[in-house]
PDB file of C-alpha atoms in Angstrom:
ATOM      1  CA  MET A  25      30.341  15.966 -45.301  1.00 89.00           C
ATOM      2  CA  ILE A  26      33.519  13.531 -45.346  1.00 94.00           C
ATOM      3  CA  GLN A  27      34.847  12.322 -42.107  1.00 96.00           C
ATOM      4  CA  LEU A  28      38.682  11.168 -41.325  1.00 97.00           C
ATOM      5  CA  SER A  29      39.822   8.930 -38.932  1.00 97.00           C
ATOM      6  CA  GLN A  30      43.110  10.236 -36.832  1.00 97.00           C
ATOM      7  CA  ALA A  31      45.169   7.302 -38.538  1.00 97.00           C
ATOM      8  CA  ALA A  32      44.234   8.670 -42.104  1.00 97.00           C
ATOM      9  CA  ILE A  33      44.648  12.368 -41.275  1.00 96.00           C
ATOM     10  CA  LYS A  34      48.371  10.950 -39.740  1.00 96.00           C
ATOM     11  CA  GLU A  35      49.028   9.295 -42.888  1.00 96.00           C
ATOM     12  CA  LEU A  36      47.762  12.320 -45.086  1.00 95.00           C
ATOM     13  CA  LYS A  37      49.761  14.804 -43.110  1.00 93.00           C
ATOM     14  CA  ARG A  38      52.741  12.144 -43.077  1.00 93.00           C
ATOM     15  CA  LEU A  39      52.657  12.009 -47.076  1.00 92.00           C
ATOM     16  CA  GLN A  40      52.285  16.051 -47.615  1.00 89.00           C
ATOM     17  CA  THR A  41      55.440  16.497 -45.492  1.00 87.00           C
ATOM     18  CA  LYS A  42      57.242  13.920 -47.513  1.00 86.00           C
ATOM     19  CA  GLN A  43      56.122  15.296 -51.160  1.00 80.00           C
ATOM     20  CA  LEU A  44      57.166  18.949 -49.126  1.00 70.00           C
ATOM     21  CA  SER A  45      53.311  19.710 -50.167  1.00 68.00           C
ATOM     22  CA  LEU A  46      52.857  21.506 -46.896  1.00 68.00           C
ATOM     23  CA  GLN A  47      50.263  24.258 -48.341  1.00 73.00           C
ATOM     24  CA  SER A  48      48.543  22.063 -51.145  1.00 86.00           C
ATOM     25  CA  VAL A  49      45.035  20.839 -50.100  1.00 92.00           C
ATOM     26  CA  VAL A  50      43.779  16.933 -50.562  1.00 93.00           C
ATOM     27  CA  ARG A  51      41.913  16.400 -53.473  1.00 94.00           C
ATOM     28  CA  LEU A  52      39.292  13.307 -53.226  1.00 96.00           C
ATOM     29  CA  SER A  53      38.147  12.583 -56.779  1.00 95.00           C
ATOM     30  CA  LEU A  54      36.450   9.758 -58.841  1.00 95.00           C
ATOM     31  CA  GLN A  55      37.874   8.000 -61.661  1.00 93.00           C
ATOM     32  CA  PRO A  56      36.133   5.440 -63.757  1.00 91.00           C
ATOM     33  CA  GLY A  57      36.757   1.838 -61.910  1.00 85.00           C
ATOM     34  CA  THR A  58      37.696  -1.341 -63.470  1.00 83.00           C
ATOM     35  CA  CYS A  59      35.977  -3.372 -61.039  1.00 85.00           C
ATOM     36  CA  ALA A  60      32.714  -1.298 -60.295  1.00 89.00           C
ATOM     37  CA  ALA A  61      31.514   2.097 -61.555  1.00 91.00           C
ATOM     38  CA  TRP A  62      33.999   4.496 -59.573  1.00 94.00           C
ATOM     39  CA  SER A  63      37.119   3.965 -57.734  1.00 95.00           C
ATOM     40  CA  TYR A  64      38.415   6.849 -55.093  1.00 95.00           C
ATOM     41  CA  ALA A  65      41.542   8.654 -55.917  1.00 95.00           C
ATOM     42  CA  ILE A  66      43.753  10.902 -53.544  1.00 94.00           C
ATOM     43  CA  GLN A  67      46.301  13.535 -54.863  1.00 93.00           C
ATOM     44  CA  PHE A  68      47.676  16.638 -53.581  1.00 92.00           C
ATOM     45  CA  GLU A  69      47.310  19.956 -55.242  1.00 91.00           C
ATOM     46  CA  ASN A  70      47.965  23.567 -55.305  1.00 89.00           C
ATOM     47  CA  LYS A  71      44.905  25.019 -57.337  1.00 87.00           C
ATOM     48  CA  PRO A  72      42.005  23.915 -56.410  1.00 87.00           C
ATOM     49  CA  GLN A  73      38.851  25.020 -59.018  1.00 88.00           C
ATOM     50  CA  ALA A  74      36.357  27.441 -58.067  1.00 88.00           C
ATOM     51  CA  ASP A  75      33.439  25.343 -57.689  1.00 90.00           C
ATOM     52  CA  ASP A  76      35.200  23.028 -55.377  1.00 94.00           C
ATOM     53  CA  THR A  77      33.505  21.910 -51.916  1.00 95.00           C
ATOM     54  CA  PHE A  78      36.184  22.311 -49.019  1.00 94.00           C
ATOM     55  CA  PHE A  79      36.212  19.865 -45.904  1.00 93.00           C
ATOM     56  CA  GLU A  80      38.572  20.410 -42.985  1.00 93.00           C
ATOM     57  CA  GLN A  81      39.171  18.021 -40.115  1.00 92.00           C
ATOM     58  CA  GLY A  82      42.470  18.419 -37.907  1.00 87.00           C
ATOM     59  CA  ASP A  83      44.956  19.976 -40.206  1.00 88.00           C
ATOM     60  CA  VAL A  84      43.883  18.373 -43.569  1.00 92.00           C
ATOM     61  CA  ARG A  85      41.794  20.394 -46.142  1.00 93.00           C
ATOM     62  CA  ILE A  86      39.911  18.297 -48.565  1.00 95.00           C
ATOM     63  CA  VAL A  87      38.443  19.165 -51.842  1.00 95.00           C
ATOM     64  CA  VAL A  88      35.582  17.404 -53.991  1.00 96.00           C
ATOM     65  CA  ALA A  89      34.497  18.612 -57.223  1.00 93.00           C
ATOM     66  CA  HIS A  90      31.127  19.588 -57.320  1.00 91.00           C
ATOM     67  CA  ASP A  91      30.378  16.553 -59.689  1.00 91.00           C
ATOM     68  CA  ALA A  92      31.241  14.095 -57.464  1.00 94.00           C
ATOM     69  CA  LEU A  93      29.823  15.412 -54.423  1.00 94.00           C
ATOM     70  CA  SER A  94      26.799  13.528 -54.163  1.00 93.00           C
ATOM     71  CA  LYS A  95      28.428   9.798 -54.506  1.00 94.00           C
ATOM     72  CA  LEU A  96      31.017  11.077 -51.536  1.00 95.00           C
ATOM     73  CA  THR A  97      28.843  12.460 -49.310  1.00 93.00           C
ATOM     74  CA  GLY A  98      28.969  10.676 -45.998  1.00 95.00           C
ATOM     75  CA  LEU A  99      32.323   9.041 -46.893  1.00 96.00           C
ATOM     76  CA  THR A 100      34.573   8.196 -44.072  1.00 97.00           C
ATOM     77  CA  ILE A 101      38.566   7.367 -44.795  1.00 97.00           C
ATOM     78  CA  ASP A 102      40.495   5.543 -42.506  1.00 97.00           C
ATOM     79  CA  TYR A 103      43.807   4.136 -42.752  1.00 97.00           C
ATOM     80  CA  ALA A 104      45.217   0.868 -41.524  1.00 95.00           C
ATOM     81  CA  GLU A 105      48.738  -0.986 -41.769  1.00 91.00           C
ATOM     82  CA  ASP A 106      48.697  -4.744 -41.782  1.00 86.00           C
ATOM     83  CA  LEU A 107      51.063  -7.502 -43.317  1.00 84.00           C
ATOM     84  CA  MET A 108      50.655  -6.392 -46.849  1.00 82.00           C
ATOM     85  CA  GLY A 109      51.444  -2.781 -45.940  1.00 87.00           C
ATOM     86  CA  GLY A 110      49.387   0.585 -45.610  1.00 92.00           C
ATOM     87  CA  SER A 111      46.192   1.548 -47.120  1.00 93.00           C
ATOM     88  CA  PHE A 112      43.600   4.038 -47.105  1.00 95.00           C
ATOM     89  CA  ARG A 113      39.800   2.162 -46.433  1.00 94.00           C
ATOM     90  CA  PHE A 114      36.797   3.554 -47.605  1.00 96.00           C
ATOM     91  CA  VAL A 115      33.484   3.452 -45.986  1.00 96.00           C
ATOM     92  CA  ASN A 116      30.678   5.146 -48.135  1.00 95.00           C
ATOM     93  CA  PRO A 117      26.938   4.921 -47.804  1.00 96.00           C
ATOM     94  CA  ASN A 118      26.357   5.760 -51.050  1.00 93.00           C
ATOM     95  CA  ALA A 119      27.846   2.840 -52.472  1.00 93.00           C
ATOM     96  CA  SER A 120      25.367  -0.374 -53.412  1.00 91.00           C
ATOM     97  CA  GLN A 121      28.270  -2.758 -54.249  1.00 90.00           C
ATOM     98  CA  THR A 122      32.050  -2.576 -53.644  1.00 90.00           C
ATOM     99  CA  CYS A 123      34.922  -4.433 -54.671  1.00 86.00           C
ATOM    100  CA  GLY A 124      36.997  -6.447 -53.003  1.00 83.00           C
ATOM    101  CA  CYS A 125      39.872  -3.983 -53.936  1.00 80.00           C
ATOM    102  CA  GLY A 126      38.778  -1.755 -51.649  1.00 82.00           C
ATOM    103  CA  ILE A 127      38.870   1.391 -53.529  1.00 87.00           C
ATOM    104  CA  ALA A 128      35.994   0.779 -56.014  1.00 91.00           C
ATOM    105  CA  PHE A 129      32.068   0.966 -55.692  1.00 92.00           C
ATOM    106  CA  SER A 130      28.825   1.652 -57.794  1.00 91.00           C
ATOM    107  CA  THR A 131      25.397   3.148 -56.563  1.00 89.00           C
ATOM    108  CA  GLU A 132      22.301   2.168 -57.318  1.00 85.00           C
ATOM    109  CA  ALA A 133      21.870   5.344 -59.743  1.00 81.00           C
ATOM    110  CA  ASP A 134      24.827   3.393 -61.994  1.00 82.00           C
ATOM    111  CA  HIS A 135      22.898   0.272 -61.936  1.00 69.00           C
ATOM    112  CA  GLN A 136      19.993   1.933 -63.583  1.00 70.00           C
ATOM    113  CA  ALA A 137      21.928   3.890 -66.221  1.00 55.00           C
TER     114      ALA A 137
END
């Protein structure tokens, strides 16, 4: 399961409205990272894949590809603003190492590969 804070839900809904993507889902995916094995990516899309896993919280529907699910289960996403602007914050219990950038991580399995 993936958890969203109220601030993250509010920001995702704001972005959906701004992009006129009210019927879209939020895709949470992993991309190869530059400072760690993986980095988080969030985007809106209208056509989820058949093997995606869906999560709903508030009015937000999140989809995750099956192959990324084991690295994202238990993830909490928050949104916070500071003097440098706003950003999503990720707390992942599967991460054995995180980068100072806040969006890259590695797991124990990545270190053994």
